[in-house]
Coordinates of C-alpha atoms in Angstrom, one line a residue:
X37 CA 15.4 2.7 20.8
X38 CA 14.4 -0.6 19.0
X39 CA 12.3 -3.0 21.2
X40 CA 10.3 -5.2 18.0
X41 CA 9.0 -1.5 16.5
X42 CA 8.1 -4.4 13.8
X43 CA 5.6 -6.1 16.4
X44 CA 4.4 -2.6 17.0
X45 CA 3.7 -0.7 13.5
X46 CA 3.5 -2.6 10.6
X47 CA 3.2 -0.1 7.4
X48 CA 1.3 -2.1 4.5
X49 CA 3.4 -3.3 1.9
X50 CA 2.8 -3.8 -2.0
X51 CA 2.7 -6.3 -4.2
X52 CA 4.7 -6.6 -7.6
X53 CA 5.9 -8.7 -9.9
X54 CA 9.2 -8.3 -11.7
X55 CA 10.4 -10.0 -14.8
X56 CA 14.4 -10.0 -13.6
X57 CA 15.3 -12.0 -16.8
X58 CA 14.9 -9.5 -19.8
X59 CA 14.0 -6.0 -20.1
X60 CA 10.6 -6.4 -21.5
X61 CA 7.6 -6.0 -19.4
X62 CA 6.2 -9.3 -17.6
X63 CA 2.9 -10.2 -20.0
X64 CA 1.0 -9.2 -16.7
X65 CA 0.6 -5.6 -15.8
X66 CA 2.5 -4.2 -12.3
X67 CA -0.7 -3.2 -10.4
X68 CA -0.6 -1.6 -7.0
X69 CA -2.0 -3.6 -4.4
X70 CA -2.0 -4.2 -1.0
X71 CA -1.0 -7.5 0.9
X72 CA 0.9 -8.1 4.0
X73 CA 3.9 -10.0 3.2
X74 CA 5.5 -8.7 0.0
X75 CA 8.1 -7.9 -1.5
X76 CA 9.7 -7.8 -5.5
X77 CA 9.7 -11.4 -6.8
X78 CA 13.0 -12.5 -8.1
X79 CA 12.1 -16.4 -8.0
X80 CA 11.2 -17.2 -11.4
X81 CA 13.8 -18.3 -13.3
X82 CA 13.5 -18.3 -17.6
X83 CA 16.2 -19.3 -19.2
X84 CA 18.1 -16.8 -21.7
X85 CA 18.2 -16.3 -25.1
X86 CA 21.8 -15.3 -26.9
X87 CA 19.7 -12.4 -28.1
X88 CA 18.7 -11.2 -23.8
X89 CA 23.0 -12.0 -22.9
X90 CA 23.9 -9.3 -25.7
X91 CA 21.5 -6.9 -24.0
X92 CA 22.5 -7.4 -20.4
X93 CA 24.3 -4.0 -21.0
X94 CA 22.7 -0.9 -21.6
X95 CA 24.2 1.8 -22.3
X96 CA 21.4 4.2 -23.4
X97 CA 19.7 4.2 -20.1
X98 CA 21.5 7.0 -17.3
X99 CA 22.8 5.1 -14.5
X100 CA 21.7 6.7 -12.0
X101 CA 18.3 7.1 -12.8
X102 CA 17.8 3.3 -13.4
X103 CA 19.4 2.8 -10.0
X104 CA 17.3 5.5 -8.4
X105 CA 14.1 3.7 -9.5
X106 CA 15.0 0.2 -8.6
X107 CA 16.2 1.5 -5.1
X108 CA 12.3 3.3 -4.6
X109 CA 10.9 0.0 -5.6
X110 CA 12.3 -1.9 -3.0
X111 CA 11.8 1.5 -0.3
X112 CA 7.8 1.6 -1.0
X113 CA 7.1 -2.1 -2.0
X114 CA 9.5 -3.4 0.4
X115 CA 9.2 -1.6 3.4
X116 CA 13.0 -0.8 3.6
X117 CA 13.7 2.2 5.2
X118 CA 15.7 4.5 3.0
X119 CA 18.6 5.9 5.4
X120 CA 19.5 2.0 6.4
X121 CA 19.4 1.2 2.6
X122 CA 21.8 4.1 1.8
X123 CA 24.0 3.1 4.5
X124 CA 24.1 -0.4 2.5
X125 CA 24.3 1.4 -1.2
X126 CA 27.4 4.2 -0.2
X127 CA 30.6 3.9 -1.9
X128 CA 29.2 0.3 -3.3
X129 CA 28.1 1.0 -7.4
X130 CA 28.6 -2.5 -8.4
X131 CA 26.2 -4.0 -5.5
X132 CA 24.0 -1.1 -7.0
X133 CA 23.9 -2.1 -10.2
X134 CA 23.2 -5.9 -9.1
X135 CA 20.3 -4.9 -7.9
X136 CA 19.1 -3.2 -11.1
X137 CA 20.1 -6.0 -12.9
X138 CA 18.2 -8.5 -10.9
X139 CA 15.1 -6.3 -11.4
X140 CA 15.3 -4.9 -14.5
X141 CA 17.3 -7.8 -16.2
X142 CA 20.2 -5.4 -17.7
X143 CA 23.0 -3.2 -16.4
X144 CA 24.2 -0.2 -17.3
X145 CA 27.4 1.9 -17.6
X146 CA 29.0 1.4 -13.7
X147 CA 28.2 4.0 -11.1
X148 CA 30.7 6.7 -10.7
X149 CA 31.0 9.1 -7.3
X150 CA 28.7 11.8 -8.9
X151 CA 26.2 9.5 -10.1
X152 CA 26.1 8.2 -6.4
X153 CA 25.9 11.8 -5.3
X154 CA 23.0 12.0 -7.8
X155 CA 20.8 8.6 -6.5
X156 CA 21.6 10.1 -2.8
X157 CA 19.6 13.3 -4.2
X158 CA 17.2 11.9 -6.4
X159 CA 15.9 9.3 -3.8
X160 CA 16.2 11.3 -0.6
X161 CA 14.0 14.1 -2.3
X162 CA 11.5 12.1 -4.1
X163 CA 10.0 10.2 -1.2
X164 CA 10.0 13.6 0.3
X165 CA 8.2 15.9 -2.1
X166 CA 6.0 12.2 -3.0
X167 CA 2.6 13.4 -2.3
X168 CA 3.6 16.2 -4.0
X169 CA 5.0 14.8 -7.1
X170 CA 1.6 12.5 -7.3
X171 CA -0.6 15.3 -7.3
X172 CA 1.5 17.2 -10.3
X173 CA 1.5 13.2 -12.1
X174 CA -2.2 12.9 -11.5
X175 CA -2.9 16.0 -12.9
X176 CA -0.9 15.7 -15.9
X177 CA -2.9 12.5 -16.5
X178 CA -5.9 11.9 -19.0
X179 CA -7.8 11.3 -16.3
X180 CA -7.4 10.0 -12.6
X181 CA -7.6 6.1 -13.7
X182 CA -4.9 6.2 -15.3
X183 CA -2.5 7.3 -12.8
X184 CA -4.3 5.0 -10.5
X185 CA -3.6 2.2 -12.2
X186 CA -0.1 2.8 -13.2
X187 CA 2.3 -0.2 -12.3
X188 CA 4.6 1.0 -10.0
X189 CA 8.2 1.2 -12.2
X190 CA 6.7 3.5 -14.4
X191 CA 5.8 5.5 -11.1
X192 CA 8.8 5.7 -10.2
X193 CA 10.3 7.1 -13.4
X194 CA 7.3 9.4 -13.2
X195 CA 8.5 10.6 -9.8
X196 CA 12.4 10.8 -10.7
X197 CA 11.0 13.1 -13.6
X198 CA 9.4 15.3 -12.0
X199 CA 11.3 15.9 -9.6
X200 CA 14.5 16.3 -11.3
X201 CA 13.2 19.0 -13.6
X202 CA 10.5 21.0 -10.6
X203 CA 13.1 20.6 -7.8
X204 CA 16.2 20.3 -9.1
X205 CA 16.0 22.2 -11.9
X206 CA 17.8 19.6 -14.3
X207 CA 18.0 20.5 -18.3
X208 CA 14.2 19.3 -18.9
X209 CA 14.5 18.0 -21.7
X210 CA 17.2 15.9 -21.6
X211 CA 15.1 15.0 -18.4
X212 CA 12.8 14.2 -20.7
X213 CA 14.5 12.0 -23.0
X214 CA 16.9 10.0 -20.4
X215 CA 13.5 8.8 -18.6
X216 CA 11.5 8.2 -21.7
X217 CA 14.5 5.7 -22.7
X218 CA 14.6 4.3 -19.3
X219 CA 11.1 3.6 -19.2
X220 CA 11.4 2.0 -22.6
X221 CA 14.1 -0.3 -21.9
X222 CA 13.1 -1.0 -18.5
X223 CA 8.8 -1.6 -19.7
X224 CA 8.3 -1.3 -23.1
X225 CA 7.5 1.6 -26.0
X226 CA 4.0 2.6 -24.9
X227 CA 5.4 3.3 -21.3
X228 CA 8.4 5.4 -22.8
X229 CA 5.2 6.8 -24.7
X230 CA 3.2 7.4 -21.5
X231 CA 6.3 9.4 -19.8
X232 CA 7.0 11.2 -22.6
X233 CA 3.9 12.7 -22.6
X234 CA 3.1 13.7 -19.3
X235 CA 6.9 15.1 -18.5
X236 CA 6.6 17.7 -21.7
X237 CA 3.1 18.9 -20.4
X238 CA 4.8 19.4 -17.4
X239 CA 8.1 21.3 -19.2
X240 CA 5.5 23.7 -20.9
X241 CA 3.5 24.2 -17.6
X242 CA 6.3 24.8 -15.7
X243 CA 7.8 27.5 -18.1
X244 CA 4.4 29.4 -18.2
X245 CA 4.6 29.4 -14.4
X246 CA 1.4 27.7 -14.1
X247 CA 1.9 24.5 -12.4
X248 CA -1.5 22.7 -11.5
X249 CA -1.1 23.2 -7.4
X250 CA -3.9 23.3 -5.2
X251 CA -5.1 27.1 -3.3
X252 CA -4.3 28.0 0.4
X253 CA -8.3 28.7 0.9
X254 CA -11.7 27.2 2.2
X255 CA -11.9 26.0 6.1
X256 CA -9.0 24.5 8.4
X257 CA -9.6 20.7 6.6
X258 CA -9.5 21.9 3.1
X259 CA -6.3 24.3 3.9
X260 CA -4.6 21.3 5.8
X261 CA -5.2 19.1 2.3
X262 CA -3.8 21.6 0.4
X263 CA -0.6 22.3 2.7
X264 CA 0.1 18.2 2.8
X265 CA 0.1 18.7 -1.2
X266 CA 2.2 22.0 -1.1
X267 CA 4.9 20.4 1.5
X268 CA 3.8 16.7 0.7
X269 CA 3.2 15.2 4.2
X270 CA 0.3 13.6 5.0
X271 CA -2.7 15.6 6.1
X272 CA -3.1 14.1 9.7
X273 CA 0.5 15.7 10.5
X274 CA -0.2 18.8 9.5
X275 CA -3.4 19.0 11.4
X276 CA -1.5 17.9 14.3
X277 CA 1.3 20.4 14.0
X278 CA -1.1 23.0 13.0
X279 CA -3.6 22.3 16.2
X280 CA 0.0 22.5 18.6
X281 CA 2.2 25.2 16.6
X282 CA 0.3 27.4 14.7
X283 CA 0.3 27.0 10.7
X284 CA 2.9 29.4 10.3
X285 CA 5.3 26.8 12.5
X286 CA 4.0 24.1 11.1
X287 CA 4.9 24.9 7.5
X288 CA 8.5 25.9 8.5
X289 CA 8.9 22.6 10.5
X290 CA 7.5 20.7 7.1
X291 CA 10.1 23.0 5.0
X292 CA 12.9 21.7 7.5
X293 CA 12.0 18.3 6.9
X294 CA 11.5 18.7 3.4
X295 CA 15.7 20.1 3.0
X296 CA 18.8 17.8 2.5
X297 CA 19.6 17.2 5.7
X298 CA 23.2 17.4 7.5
X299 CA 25.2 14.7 10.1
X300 CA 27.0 15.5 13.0
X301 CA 30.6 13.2 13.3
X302 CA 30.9 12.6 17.0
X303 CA 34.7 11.8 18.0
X304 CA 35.1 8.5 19.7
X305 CA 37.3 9.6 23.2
X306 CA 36.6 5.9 24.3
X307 CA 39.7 5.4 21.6
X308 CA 41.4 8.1 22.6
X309 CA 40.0 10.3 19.5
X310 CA 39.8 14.2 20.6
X311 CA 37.5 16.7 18.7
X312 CA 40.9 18.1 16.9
X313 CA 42.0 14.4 15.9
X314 CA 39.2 14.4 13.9
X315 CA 39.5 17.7 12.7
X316 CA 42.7 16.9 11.4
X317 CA 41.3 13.6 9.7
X318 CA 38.2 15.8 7.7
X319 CA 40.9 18.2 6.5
X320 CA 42.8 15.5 5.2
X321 CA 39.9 14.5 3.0
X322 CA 38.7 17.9 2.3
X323 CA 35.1 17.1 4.1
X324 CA 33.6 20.9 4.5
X325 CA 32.7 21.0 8.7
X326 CA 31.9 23.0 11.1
X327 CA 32.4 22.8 15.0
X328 CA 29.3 22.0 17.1
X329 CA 28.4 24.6 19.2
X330 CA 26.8 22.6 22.0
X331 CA 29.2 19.8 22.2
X332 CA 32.9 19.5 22.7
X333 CA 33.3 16.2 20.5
X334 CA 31.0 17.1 17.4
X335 CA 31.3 18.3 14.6
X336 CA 28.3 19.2 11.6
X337 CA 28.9 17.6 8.2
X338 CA 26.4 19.0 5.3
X339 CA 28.5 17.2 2.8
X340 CA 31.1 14.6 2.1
X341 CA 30.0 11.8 4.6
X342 CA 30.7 9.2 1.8
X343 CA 34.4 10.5 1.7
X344 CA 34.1 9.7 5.8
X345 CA 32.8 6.0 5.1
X346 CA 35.3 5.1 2.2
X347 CA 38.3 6.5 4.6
X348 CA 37.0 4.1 6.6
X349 CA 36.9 6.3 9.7
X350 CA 33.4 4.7 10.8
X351 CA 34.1 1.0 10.3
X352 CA 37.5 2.0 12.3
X353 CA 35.7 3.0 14.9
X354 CA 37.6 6.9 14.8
X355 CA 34.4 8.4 14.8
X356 CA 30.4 7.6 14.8
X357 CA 27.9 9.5 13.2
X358 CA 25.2 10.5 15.8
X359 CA 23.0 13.9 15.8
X360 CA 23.6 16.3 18.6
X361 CA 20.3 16.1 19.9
X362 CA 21.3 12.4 20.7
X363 CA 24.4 13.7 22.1
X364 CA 22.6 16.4 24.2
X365 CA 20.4 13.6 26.1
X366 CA 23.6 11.7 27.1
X367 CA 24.4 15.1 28.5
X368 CA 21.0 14.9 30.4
X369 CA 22.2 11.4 31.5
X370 CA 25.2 12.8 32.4
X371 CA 27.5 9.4 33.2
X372 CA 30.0 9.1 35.9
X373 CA 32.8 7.0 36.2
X374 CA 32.1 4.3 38.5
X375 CA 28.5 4.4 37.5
X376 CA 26.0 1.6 37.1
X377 CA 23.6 2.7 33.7
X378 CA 21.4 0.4 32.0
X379 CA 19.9 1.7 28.5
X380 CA 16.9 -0.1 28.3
X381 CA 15.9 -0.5 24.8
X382 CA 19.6 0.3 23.8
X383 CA 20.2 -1.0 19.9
X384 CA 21.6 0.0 17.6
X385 CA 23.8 1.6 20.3
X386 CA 24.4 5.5 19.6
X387 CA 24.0 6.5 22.9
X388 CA 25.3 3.0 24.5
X389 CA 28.6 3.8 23.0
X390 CA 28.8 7.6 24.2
X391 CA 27.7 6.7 27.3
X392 CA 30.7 4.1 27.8
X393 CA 32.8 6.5 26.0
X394 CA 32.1 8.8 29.3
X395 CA 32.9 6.6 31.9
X396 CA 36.5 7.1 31.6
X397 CA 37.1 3.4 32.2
X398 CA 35.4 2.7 35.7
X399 CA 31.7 1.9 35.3
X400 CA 29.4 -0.4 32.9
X401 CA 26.6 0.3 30.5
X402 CA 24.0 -2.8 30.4
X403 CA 22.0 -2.8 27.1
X404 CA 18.8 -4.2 26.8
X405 CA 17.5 -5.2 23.6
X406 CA 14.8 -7.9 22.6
X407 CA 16.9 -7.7 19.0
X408 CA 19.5 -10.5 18.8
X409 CA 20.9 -9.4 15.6
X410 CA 20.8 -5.9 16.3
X411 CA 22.9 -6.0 19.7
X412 CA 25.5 -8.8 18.0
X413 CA 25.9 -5.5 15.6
X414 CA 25.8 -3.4 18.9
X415 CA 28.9 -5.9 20.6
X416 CA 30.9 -5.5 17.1
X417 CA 31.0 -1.7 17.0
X418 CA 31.7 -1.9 20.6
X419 CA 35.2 -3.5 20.1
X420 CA 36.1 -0.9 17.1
X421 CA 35.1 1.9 19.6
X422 CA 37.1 -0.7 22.2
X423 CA 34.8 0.5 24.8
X424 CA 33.5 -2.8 25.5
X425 CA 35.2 -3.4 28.4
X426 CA 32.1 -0.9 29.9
X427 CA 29.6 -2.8 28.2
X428 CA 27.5 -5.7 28.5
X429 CA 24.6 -6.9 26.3
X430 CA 21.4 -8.3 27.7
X431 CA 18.7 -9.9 25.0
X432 CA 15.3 -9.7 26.8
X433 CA 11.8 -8.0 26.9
X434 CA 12.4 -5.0 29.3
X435 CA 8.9 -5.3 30.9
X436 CA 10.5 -9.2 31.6
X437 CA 13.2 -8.5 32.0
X438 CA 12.5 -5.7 35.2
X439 CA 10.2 -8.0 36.6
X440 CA 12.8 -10.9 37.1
X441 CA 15.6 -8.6 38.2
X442 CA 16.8 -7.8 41.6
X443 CA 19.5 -5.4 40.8
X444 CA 18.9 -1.4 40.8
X445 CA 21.0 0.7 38.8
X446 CA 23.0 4.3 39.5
X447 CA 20.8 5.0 36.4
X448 CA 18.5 4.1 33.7
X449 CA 17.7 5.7 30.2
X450 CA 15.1 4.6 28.8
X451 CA 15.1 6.0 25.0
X452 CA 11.7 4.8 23.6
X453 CA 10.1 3.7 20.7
X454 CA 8.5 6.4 19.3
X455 CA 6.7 7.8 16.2
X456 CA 9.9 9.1 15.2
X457 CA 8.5 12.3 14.0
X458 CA 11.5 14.5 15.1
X459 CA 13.8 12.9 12.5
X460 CA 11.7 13.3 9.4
X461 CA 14.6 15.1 7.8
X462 CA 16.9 12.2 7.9
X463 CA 14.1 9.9 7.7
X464 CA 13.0 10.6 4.7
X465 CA 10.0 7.6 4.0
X466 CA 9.1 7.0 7.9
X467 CA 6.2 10.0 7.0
X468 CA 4.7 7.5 4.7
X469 CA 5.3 4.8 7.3
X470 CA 3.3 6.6 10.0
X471 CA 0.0 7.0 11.0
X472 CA -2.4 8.6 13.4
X473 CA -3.7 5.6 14.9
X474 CA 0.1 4.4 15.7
X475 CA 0.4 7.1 18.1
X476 CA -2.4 5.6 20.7
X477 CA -0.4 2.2 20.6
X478 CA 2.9 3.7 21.0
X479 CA 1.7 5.5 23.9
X480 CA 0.5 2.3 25.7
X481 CA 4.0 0.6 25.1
X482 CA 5.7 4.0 26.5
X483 CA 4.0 3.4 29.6
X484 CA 4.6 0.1 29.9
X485 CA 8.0 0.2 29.1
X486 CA 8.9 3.3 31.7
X487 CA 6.7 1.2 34.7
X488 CA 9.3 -1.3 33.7
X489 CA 12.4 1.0 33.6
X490 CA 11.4 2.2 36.8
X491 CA 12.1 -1.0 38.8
X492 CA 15.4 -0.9 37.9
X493 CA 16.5 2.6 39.5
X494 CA 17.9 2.0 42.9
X495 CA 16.7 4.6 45.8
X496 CA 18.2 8.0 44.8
X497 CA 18.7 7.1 41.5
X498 CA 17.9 8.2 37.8
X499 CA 15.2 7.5 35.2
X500 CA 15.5 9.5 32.1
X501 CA 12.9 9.2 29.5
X502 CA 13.9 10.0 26.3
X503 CA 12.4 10.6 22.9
X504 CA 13.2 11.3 19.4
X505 CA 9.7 12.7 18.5
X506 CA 8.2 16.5 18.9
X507 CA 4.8 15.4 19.9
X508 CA 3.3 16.7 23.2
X509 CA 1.7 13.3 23.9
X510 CA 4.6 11.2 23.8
X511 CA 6.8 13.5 25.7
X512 CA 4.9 15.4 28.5
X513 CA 2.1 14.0 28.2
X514 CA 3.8 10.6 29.2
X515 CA 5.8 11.5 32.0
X516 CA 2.8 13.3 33.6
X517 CA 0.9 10.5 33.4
X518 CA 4.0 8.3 34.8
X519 CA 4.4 10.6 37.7
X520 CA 1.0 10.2 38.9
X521 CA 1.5 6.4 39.0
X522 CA 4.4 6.8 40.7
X523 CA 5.0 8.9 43.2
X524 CA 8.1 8.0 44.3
X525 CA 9.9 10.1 41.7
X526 CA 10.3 13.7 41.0
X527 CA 11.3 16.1 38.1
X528 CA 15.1 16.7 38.3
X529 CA 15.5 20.0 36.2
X530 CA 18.1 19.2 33.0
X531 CA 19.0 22.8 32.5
X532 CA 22.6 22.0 34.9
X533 CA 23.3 19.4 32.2
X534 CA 22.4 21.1 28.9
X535 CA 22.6 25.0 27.3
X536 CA 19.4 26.5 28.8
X537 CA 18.1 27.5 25.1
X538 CA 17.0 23.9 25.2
X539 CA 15.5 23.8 28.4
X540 CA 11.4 23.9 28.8
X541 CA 9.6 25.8 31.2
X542 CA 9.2 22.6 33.3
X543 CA 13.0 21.6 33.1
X544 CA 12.8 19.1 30.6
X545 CA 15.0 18.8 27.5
X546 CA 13.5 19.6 24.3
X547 CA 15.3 20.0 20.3
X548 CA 13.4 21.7 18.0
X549 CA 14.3 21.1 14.5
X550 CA 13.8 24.7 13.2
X551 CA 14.9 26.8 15.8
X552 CA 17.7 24.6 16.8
X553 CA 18.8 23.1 13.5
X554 CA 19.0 19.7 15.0
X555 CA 17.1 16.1 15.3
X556 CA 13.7 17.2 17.3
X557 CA 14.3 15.1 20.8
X558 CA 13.5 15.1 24.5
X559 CA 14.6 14.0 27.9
X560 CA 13.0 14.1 31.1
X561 CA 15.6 13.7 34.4
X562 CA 13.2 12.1 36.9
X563 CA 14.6 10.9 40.4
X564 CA 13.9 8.1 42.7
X565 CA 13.0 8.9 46.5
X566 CA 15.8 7.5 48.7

């Protein structure tokens, strides 16, 4: 599903300057601003005193609350996107604590399992519940400036704050103290002053019950402000949802997002891994699972997917981890041995490698990707899976790519770029990273993209049109308008291919995230005229 999103939404980055060589606050202040390119500057080199090497380590300042910050700076001033950075950070506390070292200029006391645990927590849920941790900041403030203003570390102690003692109901007041220190060491006195502060008004509000949160009142604008505070999304998606659900929908799709989400472990059969195998394996470890009820080789993790990575059960290629709605629109694919399929926009390969994993050794998977990097990653988790035998990588520009070609394919799954706004749970910061005017350019690459896949299908053949968004425009909407450019295909009904509680009136596939407890996606099965 990755064709250059980059060249296609580009969420504004911010500026900052970090002092990486002591603790003290750089003599200019960290101001919020907007440029294109940016990222936290770790250039500047100033050499050390005896006096900074004695206070490399810190142990005053909680672990993972340091680490927590340093890994939001680089998520909202860097652009990274938080599940990929988590991926990086698992099972790794000394390549954590480099980091906070570059960007602090100290350490502290290593990472254990529970403090890793913690920053999984503490980072997930506060670019979450962001907008709504801002609103309870700002109003805590002396006035709006100053929260305006307010250079972005100390933000992000701010956030960690609140949120540990409004969401996660932490001892407050060694809340209090452990960020006050942080924000000391990390800034200097008055910022430890600052937190201090604002974190005890909030203690005392909190206990009287009386936390400054906006009314559910006034017209359909003011009560959609008010909702993006209370669930913290921004306003334009809960206009949206609102307009197509209904606000009672709409708020338990935003409390869905809003919760820790869970994995699904999908057992690798191209190795020769059944469902039980695996089984087996997570009993070994003590991982808590359950089976999947829609698919035979899945299984629901809530917690305990770090114990999976450390085993080493991913990187050995005895499992992937890959949501059952993902799983369900291979199922709409439905591959055959002997089969021809070509996944169009196919990196990082989820679906590539289930798809193989289902041809039972006669057929081959083609995937197209205009990411080099991405499908080299692709080929490498190919051999650990050693399915790829079944597949072969193409690097091009689909739209290219279809023109140029001569070959049609058995079938052709075309898995979009997309708003993403099905997977908000597990993509935590892509909220932040969207916005309304995105949509109208995603939609013209959508339609290019599935004129394109449509050259490839041979006479009798398949086109499925997949998503991993909820949003009527990218889904229906789409293939309605592809099906009055072209003719020469027809609905194909997916309900022989998947359980018919996630089948639409018009035969397409569709997840819903709250009444199906999964990824939102679609799939559309559309067949060429012989």
């Amino acid at each position: 599903m990755n064709i250059s999103m980059a060249q296609v939404v580009s969420p504004p980055t911010i500026l900052v300057s970090v002092d990486t060589q002591t603790h003290k606050a750089s003599s200019k202040p960290l101001k919020r601003t907007h440029k294109s390119n940016t990222s936290i500057s770790t250039k500047r080199k100033v050499p050390r005193s005896p006096l900074d090497r004695t206070q490399k380590l810190n142990l005053e300042v909680s672990p993972h609350r340091a680490v927590s910050a340093v890994r939001l700076m680089r998520i909202e001033l860097g652009g990274a996107f938080a599940d990929l950075l988590n991926e990086k950070g698992k099972g790794s506390g000394d390549n954590e604590m480099a980091y906070v070292e570059r960007s602090l200029g100290f350490r502290t006391k290593a990472l254990d399992d529970r403090d890793l645990r913690l920053v999984t927590d503490v980072v997930g849920g506060a670019i979450r519940w962001r907008r709504y941790l801002d609103h309870l900041i700002c109003s805590l403030c002396h006035d709006e400036n100053t929260f305006r203003s307010m250079e972005p570390l100390l933000l992000q102690i701010l956030r960690i704050g609140v949120y540990e003692i409004v969401k996660l109901d932490m001892p407050p007041y060694a809340v209090v103290d452990e960020n006050v220190t942080l924000a000391k060491v990390a800034l200097r006195p008055g910022a430890g002053n600052l937190v201090n502060g604002i974190l005890r008004k909030l203690v005392r509000v909190k206990e009287n019950n009386s936390l400054p949160l906006p009314k559910l009142e006034g017209d359909d604008r003011a009560q959609a402000r008010a909702l993006a505070i209370l669930y913290s999304h921004p306003v334009w998606m809960v206009r949206r949802w609102t307009k197509y659900l209904g606000q009672e929908e709409a708020i338990k799709l935003m409390v869905w997002n809003n919760s820790q989400p869970s994995f699904s472990l999908r057992a690798n059969t191209g190795k020769g891994v059944t469902r039980a195998d695996l089984v087996t394996q997570l009993n070994v470890l003590k991982v808590p699972h359950e089976l999947s009820l829609h698919l035979d080789d899945f299984i629901r993790v809530k917690t305990g997917l770090q114990n999976v990575i450390q085993a080493g059960l991913l990187k050995e290629g005895v499992c992937a981890v890959q949501d059952e709605s993902a799983g369900l629109v291979v199922s709409v694919v439905d591959p055959q041995p002997g089969e021809s399929i070509v996944d169009c926009c196919a990196a990082p390969g989820g679906k590539t490698m289930y798809m193989a994993s289902r041809l039972n050794g006669q057929g081959m998977v083609y995937a197209i990707d205009i990411n080099k990097g991405r499908l080299r990653i692709l080929t490498e988790t190919a051999k650990s899976h050693q399915v790829n035998s079944f597949i072969t990588t193409i690097e091009a520009d689909l739209r290219l790519f279809a023109d140029s070609n001569v070959v049609n394919y058995d079938k052709v799954l075309l898995d979009a770029p997309c708003s993403g706004l099905g997977v908000l749970s597990k993509k935590a910061d892509l909220r932040w990273n969207r916005r309304l005017e995105d949509l109208e350019q995603l939609k013209n690459l959508q339609d290019e993209l599935l004129d394109a896949a449509s050259l490839l299908v041979k006479p009798g053949g398949v086109l499925i049109y997949s998503t991993c968004s909820i949003d009527p425009e990218e889904n229906e909407e789409r293939v309605d308008a592809f099906l009055l450019r072209h003719p020469e295909f027809c609905i194909d009904p997916a309900d022989r291919f998947v359980p018919s509680d996630f089948i639409t009136k018009r035969g397409f596939y569709s997840s819903d995230p709250v009444k199906h407890s999964l990824d939102g996606a679609f799939a559309a099965r559309l067949v060429r005229a012989l």
